[in-house]
């Protein structure tokens, strides 16, 4: 924008031409010197009076000065502006405006009497100009000497008297600030008008006696409140020299605080709780929150100078047995400290305006100066002496400390719950010991578990050596023995007293919660003797059930046979329920101690939870990989060495090593149930482990243990089936008489035995009892899938053994009746297994036995049956049936006729 000015000319100059006039004209260019953004930044740092003067220069400058955001920023710096309140007030105003508009439209016109309310502040430029003009006309007024040059302040048009005549109104000026959009300038004007004179007067004061604030307010309560207001007001001082003014105010506050604190200390010395202590504590709280009074109260408290009366931590060690600790002295320590703190809680409530914050600061100091000084030396001493005592001390003291904090009678008004205070305080006390304790808990349990298993195995080895020396003591060992019992010399012998015999025991046992009828013993039915004594020989009175006879055998073969029988009897004790119980109980104690720290939460609680899972993993590892797995491995090895031809007594309806192994399976199933119950109760229920998390270490360890158990059971059962079938074949070979299926032709012998011989033979009965006794033992102790597989394999192997046995017999027509009875007995037994696939095989075997009943005169019908493949359900081919037919006693008499009928040799050419 350009303006043109005419150059001033002398009055008497002659008239000139227009050209000369244009030449004499000078062009002046005027534009804004600074952009608006820079001006706005400058306005933020101008003093308030200069800001008001600047607003008078133009309407544009006034808009920039009166901008509401400028004053909102100053109110926010003092912490007296609330955006939420401003939003609420704005929404209420808009709602009232809408309601008024609705009422106006309903009345058909405007509502008369509405007038805009005027407000006057020191920032209204027009009002300031009017006031100055009135003051210029009126004579100057002499100020009151009491005011010390301060002019009278006017906060609003309705106020009729000076605030200095009623200074109490100035104390609440910050509390009365309203957050109203569009009125931030007026609200800040009220604050500035009330506090600025005191603020700048205090900044100009040379000594602490000069500030007018101490002359207007005489009592310390109001002085402290005004100084607190001035400290808040100083936060909006952004002009030049603000640091000096704030520093002067801070030094004045320090002087005032020191004087009040001395009064509080004098009241503390005379224990004037309801007098000076209470009064000046409230003064200091009004000034800056009262932190100085709180610190003085805590530092000078007599409880910190009389710690010896609370107790000596070493008493916990001195009053206990060697390598142990007694927590009775520590309990007395916490009880005495609790009484003292509860008494102090009542005093703090009487003294301080915010007793909860002071009380917990006092408790934190007690924690640092008294509790930690008691706990730390005790834990260090026990750690040096004995690790188990250290573990017991950490857990016991932690529990006592938690109960101590939870029993405190805290004053009302705390924003934190008592439970959170207890967790925080106990974490601060025990955090220096957490890592060492948790690692020690795991290492101690692992070492104990491994030591118990090792000791148990060592005692078994000693027992085995004792038994072998007892049986073989009368004979000299040869360098190389090739007899049939040489393979059993290294078998680890187990005493029968660990688990009673599967065939019955004279000892009374409990039948409660029995997982399997074949295994009639539970945890409560375990022998009452302690576990380390289980494998030992004991005294004479303890050896009533000992496998050792009263006299050693005099024959070497009998000695070896007795030694083998003794070892077979001990297969079921290759791992012990008692050992498992000891380990589970130790794990429960160790995990229970460590689990107390889980409630702390945060990183410490997570570390404690992980260590609890690590303890369970160690339990499962030692119990499974070291104890159970080794027992199964030895049992399978013993089964593989079993030879029924080396056993002299086969009168029992069971195979000894297989029965013992099945008994071992039952024991393993009980141990697995123990682990499952322990996992559910100690880890899942307290939410230490998440059973739905497939990556949880405890869950993975449990699944691995169960998988190991299933694999070893499967391997042992596979070997057990071999042993069972060996026994079946042995019974078939040794007990089946030639006359069972081929009776003597003497009519006298027939008449004497005819009535009694009808029915299954003794061999068939024994084999059926033998196999059924073993299959029934597994019912309830293994999974149904594994049981079905076991029964199916036993049935197929039994079928194969019977077929082989049948091919070795010579069967007559008279003996076919017994054979059919035997096959029917086998068929009925297989029916009880509820396996339709197996039933087909034994049904075919029963049909096969019919060919021996056909008389020799009916060779043609015999040939028809042999050639009928559908008759046997596809189990036997015609060639195989022909092989079985060859076992007839009269085969050579009927062979020609049968072959002619089968192969068509009877055909003639017509």
PDB file of C-alpha atoms in Angstrom, residues 170-172 174-175 195 202 213-233 249 252-261 279-290:
ATOM      1  CA  UNK A 170      -8.210 -13.295  48.475  1.00  0.00           C
ATOM      2  CA  UNK A 171      -7.238 -16.675  49.927  1.00  0.00           C
ATOM      3  CA  UNK A 172      -9.815 -18.606  47.943  1.00  0.00           C
ATOM      4  CA  UNK A 174      -7.715 -19.849  43.004  1.00  0.00           C
ATOM      5  CA  UNK A 175     -10.400 -22.197  44.266  1.00  0.00           C
ATOM      6  CA  UNK A 195      -2.349 -12.017  43.803  1.00  0.00           C
ATOM      7  CA  UNK A 202       7.375  -9.722  47.758  1.00  0.00           C
ATOM      8  CA  UNK A 213       1.606 -10.249  52.817  1.00  0.00           C
ATOM      9  CA  UNK A 214       2.869 -10.716  56.374  1.00  0.00           C
ATOM     10  CA  UNK A 215       1.232  -7.398  57.382  1.00  0.00           C
ATOM     11  CA  UNK A 216      -2.144  -8.108  55.842  1.00  0.00           C
ATOM     12  CA  UNK A 217      -2.294 -11.706  57.128  1.00  0.00           C
ATOM     13  CA  UNK A 218      -1.206 -12.017  60.724  1.00  0.00           C
ATOM     14  CA  UNK A 219      -1.938 -15.665  61.590  1.00  0.00           C
ATOM     15  CA  UNK A 220       0.367 -18.360  60.168  1.00  0.00           C
ATOM     16  CA  UNK A 221      -2.509 -20.391  58.694  1.00  0.00           C
ATOM     17  CA  UNK A 222      -3.533 -17.617  56.296  1.00  0.00           C
ATOM     18  CA  UNK A 223       0.058 -16.618  55.641  1.00  0.00           C
ATOM     19  CA  UNK A 224       0.846 -20.166  54.587  1.00  0.00           C
ATOM     20  CA  UNK A 225      -2.227 -20.296  52.367  1.00  0.00           C
ATOM     21  CA  UNK A 226      -1.361 -17.026  50.655  1.00  0.00           C
ATOM     22  CA  UNK A 227       2.261 -18.079  50.140  1.00  0.00           C
ATOM     23  CA  UNK A 228       0.992 -21.296  48.605  1.00  0.00           C
ATOM     24  CA  UNK A 229      -1.252 -19.238  46.295  1.00  0.00           C
ATOM     25  CA  UNK A 230       1.695 -17.050  45.319  1.00  0.00           C
ATOM     26  CA  UNK A 231       3.770 -20.125  44.483  1.00  0.00           C
ATOM     27  CA  UNK A 232       0.984 -21.294  42.216  1.00  0.00           C
ATOM     28  CA  UNK A 233       0.645 -17.812  40.696  1.00  0.00           C
ATOM     29  CA  UNK A 249       9.489 -16.109  46.589  1.00  0.00           C
ATOM     30  CA  UNK A 252      10.771 -16.347  51.518  1.00  0.00           C
ATOM     31  CA  UNK A 253       8.820 -19.603  51.647  1.00  0.00           C
ATOM     32  CA  UNK A 254      11.895 -21.422  53.001  1.00  0.00           C
ATOM     33  CA  UNK A 255      12.270 -18.843  55.767  1.00  0.00           C
ATOM     34  CA  UNK A 256       8.603 -19.108  56.654  1.00  0.00           C
ATOM     35  CA  UNK A 257       8.722 -22.912  56.547  1.00  0.00           C
ATOM     36  CA  UNK A 258      11.744 -23.007  58.830  1.00  0.00           C
ATOM     37  CA  UNK A 259      10.028 -20.828  61.400  1.00  0.00           C
ATOM     38  CA  UNK A 260       6.880 -22.972  61.358  1.00  0.00           C
ATOM     39  CA  UNK A 261       8.949 -26.157  61.482  1.00  0.00           C
ATOM     40  CA  UNK A 279      -1.675 -26.620  64.327  1.00  0.00           C
ATOM     41  CA  UNK A 280       1.665 -26.264  62.626  1.00  0.00           C
ATOM     42  CA  UNK A 281       1.318 -29.574  60.789  1.00  0.00           C
ATOM     43  CA  UNK A 282      -1.792 -28.083  59.180  1.00  0.00           C
ATOM     44  CA  UNK A 283       0.088 -24.841  58.472  1.00  0.00           C
ATOM     45  CA  UNK A 284       2.870 -26.701  56.684  1.00  0.00           C
ATOM     46  CA  UNK A 285       0.325 -28.767  54.780  1.00  0.00           C
ATOM     47  CA  UNK A 286      -1.334 -25.556  53.556  1.00  0.00           C
ATOM     48  CA  UNK A 287       2.080 -24.189  52.559  1.00  0.00           C
ATOM     49  CA  UNK A 288       3.501 -27.035  50.450  1.00  0.00           C
ATOM     50  CA  UNK A 289       1.907 -30.329  51.452  1.00  0.00           C
ATOM     51  CA  UNK A 290       3.638 -30.722  54.806  1.00  0.00           C
TER      52      UNK A 290
END
